[in-house]
């Protein structure tokens, strides 16, 4: 940063008096580029033009600029491309030709931070992080002697990220070659391709890769040129493998066989399941197929059986939230709700609650769609809508089974909600989930579904709303200074001289800056006063004021606390809570 400031001083982009004034304000321990922007000392457009000039002169590179907060690296890349009359490429928006990639030694690509992406009749298109690196260009041209190379430019970090993903492909080149040999044998009367040992080894590598990455899902998709395998890690998809297109069919056929799915049926969606022991742990894989124009899309949900034993206190609940929720799930009767969007960890929270309250004295029955984890000591029932076995039907039958506690996987309609409330009013503890944005909205949602306010006021014990936020990667964690505008927005939530952190992005976190997730939550305990407010059809604003009066801590406030503890970033809290 000091180097950039020195360069701008020499070129009169900024003045020494402006820097001296900024230092006197003592905005932070060190001057950042964001400080210069916030104080209107520099104009971003002028700085970008200046930096493009310096890149052309070889005084600075895109790799250096990517480390400076406040700069839009993609805007600078586009300006450099325009000046040089070359193409700027977003690697997330294009499809890499794997046959072309396999023609070049991987070590050469890493050395020059470059990737060949497409071959046309006239040229081979290659992306570079430095369009002025003549040694890299000469090397690439020698590797493609029959056609001229077409130089393109992309983000250095993005190239590194894709090279990391493609590194795995180097290790499975032999497997892919063996799969092709076995396919050829199959066409000449050899063994069946679905029984290919090479395909089984490839599946083993794909599954292990996802498990090591702590992924929740694996997506296997056919495209026009290749077979793309992606993993959902911390709520976001990222590419793990890009294979040649001819590998797709034998790979999908074998997965369908493992999951007891009809391999001949490719026109209709299908569901299946299989179990496997990998890295000394037992996993269940829930398989879903969907026909697409390029072939079937396969999604595998990874169910780690050890997660069912996760303790509530290990999910990231703050002590205040945990104490209220713990007290709520130990009441003899009533309904306790966990709310949030899909993928916010609601089921994990319910399983954690069941692990706390289960004992030999009580009969606990769950109704789920589907049963994700099997828990000893519980009677678990799976929804089967195809034979009329839905939530409400099962719930009616459960009440005749003399249960003490009931867990309903999800309340989807008025009938299920009404039965659940009636069960809670007749001496049962009912745990369930609902889709709402916050805890107070859950009360309004149930009233909107047609439940009488007097019934609701006597049934609901507590409502917890939650989200999952990504945690900062410990390997590349560093201090940061948020923009002045952002600090003004959260001024009332933070102490003076608060310290903030960010993940710079490294190989360990696939250059995302984040690794792992943790819960942020809010819990609304229904007091007698609040219950009376529900019975009197109080407005949402009245409920919010009463909750605040009783010490209610919002999810956003809980998230800010995680930021101050150095666990996550302000940007992540704003992204998840959408305030």
mmCIF file of C-alpha atoms in Angstrom, residues 215-516:
data_model
loop_
_atom_site.group_PDB
_atom_site.id
_atom_site.type_symbol
_atom_site.label_atom_id
_atom_site.label_comp_id
_atom_site.label_asym_id
_atom_site.label_seq_id
_atom_site.Cartn_x
_atom_site.Cartn_y
_atom_site.Cartn_z
ATOM 1 C CA UNK A 215 -19.124 -30.321 1.295
ATOM 2 C CA UNK A 216 -22.850 -30.779 1.820
ATOM 3 C CA UNK A 217 -23.674 -31.753 -1.783
ATOM 4 C CA UNK A 218 -21.995 -33.042 -4.948
ATOM 5 C CA UNK A 219 -23.313 -31.901 -8.353
ATOM 6 C CA UNK A 220 -22.438 -33.949 -11.461
ATOM 7 C CA UNK A 221 -23.501 -32.215 -14.675
ATOM 8 C CA UNK A 222 -22.951 -32.692 -18.391
ATOM 9 C CA UNK A 223 -22.211 -29.614 -20.518
ATOM 10 C CA UNK A 224 -21.628 -29.198 -24.236
ATOM 11 C CA UNK A 225 -17.898 -30.010 -23.990
ATOM 12 C CA UNK A 226 -17.267 -31.685 -20.653
ATOM 13 C CA UNK A 227 -18.488 -33.291 -17.439
ATOM 14 C CA UNK A 228 -18.395 -30.811 -14.566
ATOM 15 C CA UNK A 229 -18.325 -31.898 -10.927
ATOM 16 C CA UNK A 230 -19.023 -29.269 -8.288
ATOM 17 C CA UNK A 231 -19.195 -29.309 -4.504
ATOM 18 C CA UNK A 232 -21.343 -27.116 -2.264
ATOM 19 C CA UNK A 233 -19.017 -25.884 0.454
ATOM 20 C CA UNK A 234 -20.197 -23.396 3.086
ATOM 21 C CA UNK A 235 -23.360 -22.787 1.066
ATOM 22 C CA UNK A 236 -21.587 -21.973 -2.238
ATOM 23 C CA UNK A 237 -20.883 -24.216 -5.233
ATOM 24 C CA UNK A 238 -17.316 -24.586 -6.445
ATOM 25 C CA UNK A 239 -15.807 -26.726 -9.174
ATOM 26 C CA UNK A 240 -13.799 -29.719 -8.054
ATOM 27 C CA UNK A 241 -13.298 -31.648 -11.323
ATOM 28 C CA UNK A 242 -13.747 -30.970 -15.028
ATOM 29 C CA UNK A 243 -13.685 -34.260 -16.948
ATOM 30 C CA UNK A 244 -14.012 -35.150 -20.620
ATOM 31 C CA UNK A 245 -17.597 -35.587 -21.819
ATOM 32 C CA UNK A 246 -17.209 -39.307 -22.615
ATOM 33 C CA UNK A 247 -16.669 -40.067 -18.898
ATOM 34 C CA UNK A 248 -20.137 -38.739 -17.962
ATOM 35 C CA UNK A 249 -22.362 -41.681 -19.017
ATOM 36 C CA UNK A 250 -20.405 -44.512 -17.315
ATOM 37 C CA UNK A 251 -20.007 -42.350 -14.194
ATOM 38 C CA UNK A 252 -23.750 -41.626 -13.941
ATOM 39 C CA UNK A 253 -24.724 -45.248 -14.701
ATOM 40 C CA UNK A 254 -22.548 -46.522 -11.875
ATOM 41 C CA UNK A 255 -23.923 -43.981 -9.358
ATOM 42 C CA UNK A 256 -27.480 -44.943 -10.332
ATOM 43 C CA UNK A 257 -26.653 -48.616 -9.771
ATOM 44 C CA UNK A 258 -25.237 -47.835 -6.317
ATOM 45 C CA UNK A 259 -28.437 -45.953 -5.421
ATOM 46 C CA UNK A 260 -30.755 -48.673 -6.790
ATOM 47 C CA UNK A 261 -32.058 -46.338 -9.504
ATOM 48 C CA UNK A 262 -33.215 -47.597 -12.913
ATOM 49 C CA UNK A 263 -30.219 -46.914 -15.205
ATOM 50 C CA UNK A 264 -32.346 -47.296 -18.337
ATOM 51 C CA UNK A 265 -34.781 -44.532 -17.301
ATOM 52 C CA UNK A 266 -33.364 -41.166 -18.378
ATOM 53 C CA UNK A 267 -36.600 -39.292 -19.124
ATOM 54 C CA UNK A 268 -37.967 -38.923 -15.561
ATOM 55 C CA UNK A 269 -36.482 -37.636 -12.272
ATOM 56 C CA UNK A 270 -35.527 -40.402 -9.840
ATOM 57 C CA UNK A 271 -34.386 -40.631 -6.222
ATOM 58 C CA UNK A 272 -32.240 -43.187 -4.442
ATOM 59 C CA UNK A 273 -29.812 -43.687 -1.622
ATOM 60 C CA UNK A 274 -26.611 -45.569 -0.757
ATOM 61 C CA UNK A 275 -24.183 -45.806 2.142
ATOM 62 C CA UNK A 276 -20.396 -45.908 2.161
ATOM 63 C CA UNK A 277 -17.520 -45.883 4.629
ATOM 64 C CA UNK A 278 -14.938 -43.299 3.646
ATOM 65 C CA UNK A 279 -11.990 -41.878 5.579
ATOM 66 C CA UNK A 280 -12.968 -44.199 8.473
ATOM 67 C CA UNK A 281 -16.450 -42.669 8.821
ATOM 68 C CA UNK A 282 -19.921 -43.822 7.779
ATOM 69 C CA UNK A 283 -21.827 -41.655 5.297
ATOM 70 C CA UNK A 284 -25.221 -41.825 3.639
ATOM 71 C CA UNK A 285 -25.605 -40.349 0.147
ATOM 72 C CA UNK A 286 -29.046 -39.262 -1.026
ATOM 73 C CA UNK A 287 -29.118 -39.292 -4.840
ATOM 74 C CA UNK A 288 -31.415 -37.239 -7.090
ATOM 75 C CA UNK A 289 -31.485 -37.338 -10.908
ATOM 76 C CA UNK A 290 -33.037 -34.785 -13.266
ATOM 77 C CA UNK A 291 -33.154 -34.951 -17.099
ATOM 78 C CA UNK A 292 -31.506 -31.951 -18.838
ATOM 79 C CA UNK A 293 -30.742 -31.141 -22.483
ATOM 80 C CA UNK A 294 -27.127 -32.369 -22.174
ATOM 81 C CA UNK A 295 -27.885 -35.463 -20.050
ATOM 82 C CA UNK A 296 -29.013 -36.182 -16.523
ATOM 83 C CA UNK A 297 -28.064 -33.839 -13.696
ATOM 84 C CA UNK A 298 -27.028 -35.843 -10.616
ATOM 85 C CA UNK A 299 -26.986 -34.377 -7.099
ATOM 86 C CA UNK A 300 -25.688 -36.307 -4.093
ATOM 87 C CA UNK A 301 -26.575 -34.979 -0.635
ATOM 88 C CA UNK A 302 -23.879 -36.021 1.847
ATOM 89 C CA UNK A 303 -25.240 -37.086 5.222
ATOM 90 C CA UNK A 304 -22.505 -37.424 7.825
ATOM 91 C CA UNK A 305 -23.832 -39.768 10.522
ATOM 92 C CA UNK A 306 -21.577 -38.211 13.152
ATOM 93 C CA UNK A 307 -23.316 -34.837 12.742
ATOM 94 C CA UNK A 308 -26.428 -36.236 14.371
ATOM 95 C CA UNK A 309 -24.482 -36.270 17.636
ATOM 96 C CA UNK A 310 -23.612 -32.570 17.281
ATOM 97 C CA UNK A 311 -24.184 -30.711 20.522
ATOM 98 C CA UNK A 312 -26.289 -27.541 20.417
ATOM 99 C CA UNK A 313 -23.568 -25.593 22.190
ATOM 100 C CA UNK A 314 -21.165 -26.531 19.359
ATOM 101 C CA UNK A 315 -23.354 -25.030 16.609
ATOM 102 C CA UNK A 316 -22.296 -21.483 17.447
ATOM 103 C CA UNK A 317 -25.283 -20.470 19.586
ATOM 104 C CA UNK A 318 -24.446 -17.586 21.901
ATOM 105 C CA UNK A 319 -24.837 -18.336 25.634
ATOM 106 C CA UNK A 320 -27.929 -16.090 25.887
ATOM 107 C CA UNK A 321 -29.702 -17.825 22.975
ATOM 108 C CA UNK A 322 -28.664 -21.292 24.176
ATOM 109 C CA UNK A 323 -29.983 -20.718 27.702
ATOM 110 C CA UNK A 324 -33.411 -19.545 26.448
ATOM 111 C CA UNK A 325 -33.709 -22.347 23.867
ATOM 112 C CA UNK A 326 -32.545 -24.993 26.375
ATOM 113 C CA UNK A 327 -35.210 -23.864 28.836
ATOM 114 C CA UNK A 328 -37.894 -23.874 26.077
ATOM 115 C CA UNK A 329 -37.273 -27.484 24.971
ATOM 116 C CA UNK A 330 -37.583 -28.715 28.559
ATOM 117 C CA UNK A 331 -41.155 -27.484 29.102
ATOM 118 C CA UNK A 332 -43.714 -30.332 29.520
ATOM 119 C CA UNK A 333 -45.947 -29.174 26.660
ATOM 120 C CA UNK A 334 -46.193 -26.471 23.982
ATOM 121 C CA UNK A 335 -44.718 -25.865 20.552
ATOM 122 C CA UNK A 336 -41.119 -24.760 19.909
ATOM 123 C CA UNK A 337 -40.333 -23.570 16.389
ATOM 124 C CA UNK A 338 -37.054 -23.188 14.503
ATOM 125 C CA UNK A 339 -37.326 -20.892 11.481
ATOM 126 C CA UNK A 340 -35.129 -19.840 8.601
ATOM 127 C CA UNK A 341 -34.581 -20.408 4.871
ATOM 128 C CA UNK A 342 -33.585 -23.732 3.280
ATOM 129 C CA UNK A 343 -30.025 -24.660 4.230
ATOM 130 C CA UNK A 344 -29.905 -22.582 7.415
ATOM 131 C CA UNK A 345 -29.285 -25.585 9.695
ATOM 132 C CA UNK A 346 -32.832 -25.951 11.104
ATOM 133 C CA UNK A 347 -32.791 -29.768 10.954
ATOM 134 C CA UNK A 348 -29.386 -29.894 12.668
ATOM 135 C CA UNK A 349 -30.755 -27.696 15.482
ATOM 136 C CA UNK A 350 -33.804 -29.967 15.900
ATOM 137 C CA UNK A 351 -31.629 -33.089 16.029
ATOM 138 C CA UNK A 352 -29.421 -31.347 18.602
ATOM 139 C CA UNK A 353 -32.514 -30.574 20.685
ATOM 140 C CA UNK A 354 -33.755 -34.187 20.417
ATOM 141 C CA UNK A 355 -30.369 -35.468 21.603
ATOM 142 C CA UNK A 356 -30.699 -33.271 24.700
ATOM 143 C CA UNK A 357 -34.280 -34.170 25.646
ATOM 144 C CA UNK A 358 -34.452 -37.870 24.733
ATOM 145 C CA UNK A 359 -34.560 -40.329 27.633
ATOM 146 C CA UNK A 360 -35.971 -43.762 28.425
ATOM 147 C CA UNK A 361 -38.988 -42.300 30.268
ATOM 148 C CA UNK A 362 -40.430 -40.529 27.221
ATOM 149 C CA UNK A 363 -41.719 -41.772 23.883
ATOM 150 C CA UNK A 364 -40.466 -39.466 21.112
ATOM 151 C CA UNK A 365 -41.808 -39.804 17.548
ATOM 152 C CA UNK A 366 -40.565 -37.823 14.547
ATOM 153 C CA UNK A 367 -42.155 -37.314 11.137
ATOM 154 C CA UNK A 368 -39.640 -36.288 8.474
ATOM 155 C CA UNK A 369 -39.321 -35.839 4.720
ATOM 156 C CA UNK A 370 -36.959 -37.606 4.384
ATOM 157 C CA UNK A 371 -35.436 -39.180 7.502
ATOM 158 C CA UNK A 372 -31.896 -37.850 7.193
ATOM 159 C CA UNK A 373 -30.306 -39.312 10.309
ATOM 160 C CA UNK A 374 -31.335 -42.336 12.336
ATOM 161 C CA UNK A 375 -31.263 -41.710 16.106
ATOM 162 C CA UNK A 376 -31.364 -44.495 18.691
ATOM 163 C CA UNK A 377 -34.300 -44.251 21.077
ATOM 164 C CA UNK A 378 -36.606 -42.406 18.662
ATOM 165 C CA UNK A 379 -39.460 -43.676 16.498
ATOM 166 C CA UNK A 380 -38.876 -42.028 13.111
ATOM 167 C CA UNK A 381 -41.519 -41.966 10.368
ATOM 168 C CA UNK A 382 -40.851 -41.046 6.740
ATOM 169 C CA UNK A 383 -43.344 -39.042 4.668
ATOM 170 C CA UNK A 384 -44.591 -40.910 1.576
ATOM 171 C CA UNK A 385 -46.742 -38.468 -0.406
ATOM 172 C CA UNK A 386 -47.060 -40.942 -3.302
ATOM 173 C CA UNK A 387 -49.263 -43.213 -1.115
ATOM 174 C CA UNK A 388 -51.032 -40.403 0.749
ATOM 175 C CA UNK A 389 -48.752 -40.523 3.791
ATOM 176 C CA UNK A 390 -48.195 -36.770 4.278
ATOM 177 C CA UNK A 391 -47.331 -34.740 7.392
ATOM 178 C CA UNK A 392 -50.908 -34.183 8.557
ATOM 179 C CA UNK A 393 -51.963 -37.824 8.031
ATOM 180 C CA UNK A 394 -48.938 -39.160 9.936
ATOM 181 C CA UNK A 395 -49.390 -36.579 12.691
ATOM 182 C CA UNK A 396 -52.972 -37.726 13.310
ATOM 183 C CA UNK A 397 -51.766 -41.328 13.633
ATOM 184 C CA UNK A 398 -48.859 -40.332 15.895
ATOM 185 C CA UNK A 399 -51.261 -38.867 18.457
ATOM 186 C CA UNK A 400 -52.818 -42.343 18.838
ATOM 187 C CA UNK A 401 -49.357 -43.806 19.607
ATOM 188 C CA UNK A 402 -49.240 -42.255 23.122
ATOM 189 C CA UNK A 403 -46.203 -40.004 22.473
ATOM 190 C CA UNK A 404 -44.702 -37.573 24.991
ATOM 191 C CA UNK A 405 -42.734 -35.504 22.516
ATOM 192 C CA UNK A 406 -43.143 -35.047 18.767
ATOM 193 C CA UNK A 407 -40.843 -33.617 16.124
ATOM 194 C CA UNK A 408 -42.456 -32.511 12.839
ATOM 195 C CA UNK A 409 -39.820 -31.980 10.140
ATOM 196 C CA UNK A 410 -41.642 -29.030 8.573
ATOM 197 C CA UNK A 411 -45.011 -27.297 8.902
ATOM 198 C CA UNK A 412 -46.153 -26.771 5.309
ATOM 199 C CA UNK A 413 -49.909 -26.207 5.552
ATOM 200 C CA UNK A 414 -52.741 -25.103 7.823
ATOM 201 C CA UNK A 415 -53.895 -28.647 8.624
ATOM 202 C CA UNK A 416 -50.453 -29.770 9.839
ATOM 203 C CA UNK A 417 -50.081 -26.584 11.888
ATOM 204 C CA UNK A 418 -53.527 -26.991 13.479
ATOM 205 C CA UNK A 419 -52.851 -30.623 14.487
ATOM 206 C CA UNK A 420 -49.416 -29.643 15.876
ATOM 207 C CA UNK A 421 -50.953 -26.848 17.973
ATOM 208 C CA UNK A 422 -53.738 -29.095 19.226
ATOM 209 C CA UNK A 423 -51.121 -31.688 20.197
ATOM 210 C CA UNK A 424 -49.125 -29.036 22.069
ATOM 211 C CA UNK A 425 -52.264 -27.889 23.937
ATOM 212 C CA UNK A 426 -53.141 -31.443 24.997
ATOM 213 C CA UNK A 427 -49.938 -32.191 26.892
ATOM 214 C CA UNK A 428 -47.295 -32.830 24.207
ATOM 215 C CA UNK A 429 -44.045 -31.018 23.462
ATOM 216 C CA UNK A 430 -43.895 -30.378 19.697
ATOM 217 C CA UNK A 431 -40.705 -29.328 17.891
ATOM 218 C CA UNK A 432 -40.956 -28.178 14.286
ATOM 219 C CA UNK A 433 -39.660 -25.812 11.584
ATOM 220 C CA UNK A 434 -41.222 -23.008 9.600
ATOM 221 C CA UNK A 435 -39.968 -20.819 6.745
ATOM 222 C CA UNK A 436 -39.880 -17.191 7.949
ATOM 223 C CA UNK A 437 -37.247 -14.446 7.868
ATOM 224 C CA UNK A 438 -37.193 -13.779 11.605
ATOM 225 C CA UNK A 439 -38.654 -15.035 14.881
ATOM 226 C CA UNK A 440 -41.450 -12.468 15.251
ATOM 227 C CA UNK A 441 -42.603 -13.055 11.651
ATOM 228 C CA UNK A 442 -43.326 -16.694 12.593
ATOM 229 C CA UNK A 443 -46.204 -15.551 14.825
ATOM 230 C CA UNK A 444 -47.719 -13.479 11.985
ATOM 231 C CA UNK A 445 -47.218 -16.340 9.519
ATOM 232 C CA UNK A 446 -49.180 -18.773 11.696
ATOM 233 C CA UNK A 447 -51.987 -16.239 12.153
ATOM 234 C CA UNK A 448 -52.055 -15.700 8.363
ATOM 235 C CA UNK A 449 -52.370 -19.481 7.912
ATOM 236 C CA UNK A 450 -55.723 -19.272 9.701
ATOM 237 C CA UNK A 451 -54.918 -20.291 13.277
ATOM 238 C CA UNK A 452 -56.989 -18.488 15.898
ATOM 239 C CA UNK A 453 -54.941 -16.041 17.986
ATOM 240 C CA UNK A 454 -56.251 -17.430 21.304
ATOM 241 C CA UNK A 455 -55.041 -20.947 20.360
ATOM 242 C CA UNK A 456 -51.648 -19.666 19.201
ATOM 243 C CA UNK A 457 -51.064 -17.574 22.315
ATOM 244 C CA UNK A 458 -51.488 -20.628 24.553
ATOM 245 C CA UNK A 459 -49.445 -23.037 22.428
ATOM 246 C CA UNK A 460 -46.187 -21.313 21.382
ATOM 247 C CA UNK A 461 -43.339 -21.519 23.905
ATOM 248 C CA UNK A 462 -40.463 -20.099 21.859
ATOM 249 C CA UNK A 463 -39.403 -19.338 18.276
ATOM 250 C CA UNK A 464 -35.792 -19.445 17.156
ATOM 251 C CA UNK A 465 -34.745 -17.904 13.816
ATOM 252 C CA UNK A 466 -31.314 -18.736 12.452
ATOM 253 C CA UNK A 467 -28.886 -18.431 9.551
ATOM 254 C CA UNK A 468 -25.470 -19.885 8.781
ATOM 255 C CA UNK A 469 -22.585 -17.475 8.185
ATOM 256 C CA UNK A 470 -19.196 -18.363 6.762
ATOM 257 C CA UNK A 471 -16.252 -18.179 9.153
ATOM 258 C CA UNK A 472 -13.037 -16.382 8.232
ATOM 259 C CA UNK A 473 -10.285 -18.749 7.103
ATOM 260 C CA UNK A 474 -7.714 -19.006 9.908
ATOM 261 C CA UNK A 475 -4.875 -19.539 7.431
ATOM 262 C CA UNK A 476 -5.245 -16.173 5.684
ATOM 263 C CA UNK A 477 -7.025 -14.106 8.352
ATOM 264 C CA UNK A 478 -5.832 -10.502 8.657
ATOM 265 C CA UNK A 479 -7.006 -7.188 10.067
ATOM 266 C CA UNK A 480 -9.034 -4.893 7.834
ATOM 267 C CA UNK A 481 -10.640 -1.450 7.918
ATOM 268 C CA UNK A 482 -14.274 -1.292 6.758
ATOM 269 C CA UNK A 483 -15.392 1.669 4.674
ATOM 270 C CA UNK A 484 -16.496 4.821 6.511
ATOM 271 C CA UNK A 485 -20.062 4.427 5.174
ATOM 272 C CA UNK A 486 -20.331 0.892 6.517
ATOM 273 C CA UNK A 487 -18.966 1.925 9.912
ATOM 274 C CA UNK A 488 -21.559 4.704 10.161
ATOM 275 C CA UNK A 489 -24.371 2.181 9.568
ATOM 276 C CA UNK A 490 -23.268 -0.027 12.475
ATOM 277 C CA UNK A 491 -21.984 2.723 14.780
ATOM 278 C CA UNK A 492 -24.633 2.057 17.422
ATOM 279 C CA UNK A 493 -23.757 -1.667 17.552
ATOM 280 C CA UNK A 494 -19.972 -1.477 17.992
ATOM 281 C CA UNK A 495 -17.547 -0.043 20.549
ATOM 282 C CA UNK A 496 -15.007 2.595 19.530
ATOM 283 C CA UNK A 497 -11.732 1.305 18.070
ATOM 284 C CA UNK A 498 -13.252 -2.102 17.244
ATOM 285 C CA UNK A 499 -11.018 -4.495 15.305
ATOM 286 C CA UNK A 500 -12.282 -6.162 12.137
ATOM 287 C CA UNK A 501 -10.891 -9.097 10.193
ATOM 288 C CA UNK A 502 -11.132 -10.552 6.701
ATOM 289 C CA UNK A 503 -9.826 -13.629 4.890
ATOM 290 C CA UNK A 504 -7.348 -12.667 2.194
ATOM 291 C CA UNK A 505 -7.890 -15.909 0.247
ATOM 292 C CA UNK A 506 -5.437 -18.809 0.088
ATOM 293 C CA UNK A 507 -5.101 -22.361 -1.183
ATOM 294 C CA UNK A 508 -6.522 -23.771 2.058
ATOM 295 C CA UNK A 509 -9.874 -21.980 1.547
ATOM 296 C CA UNK A 510 -9.874 -22.204 -2.282
ATOM 297 C CA UNK A 511 -9.198 -18.436 -2.376
ATOM 298 C CA UNK A 512 -12.614 -17.652 -0.875
ATOM 299 C CA UNK A 513 -11.340 -16.183 2.408
ATOM 300 C CA UNK A 514 -13.781 -18.375 4.351
ATOM 301 C CA UNK A 515 -13.631 -21.864 5.842
ATOM 302 C CA UNK A 516 -16.521 -23.466 7.703
#
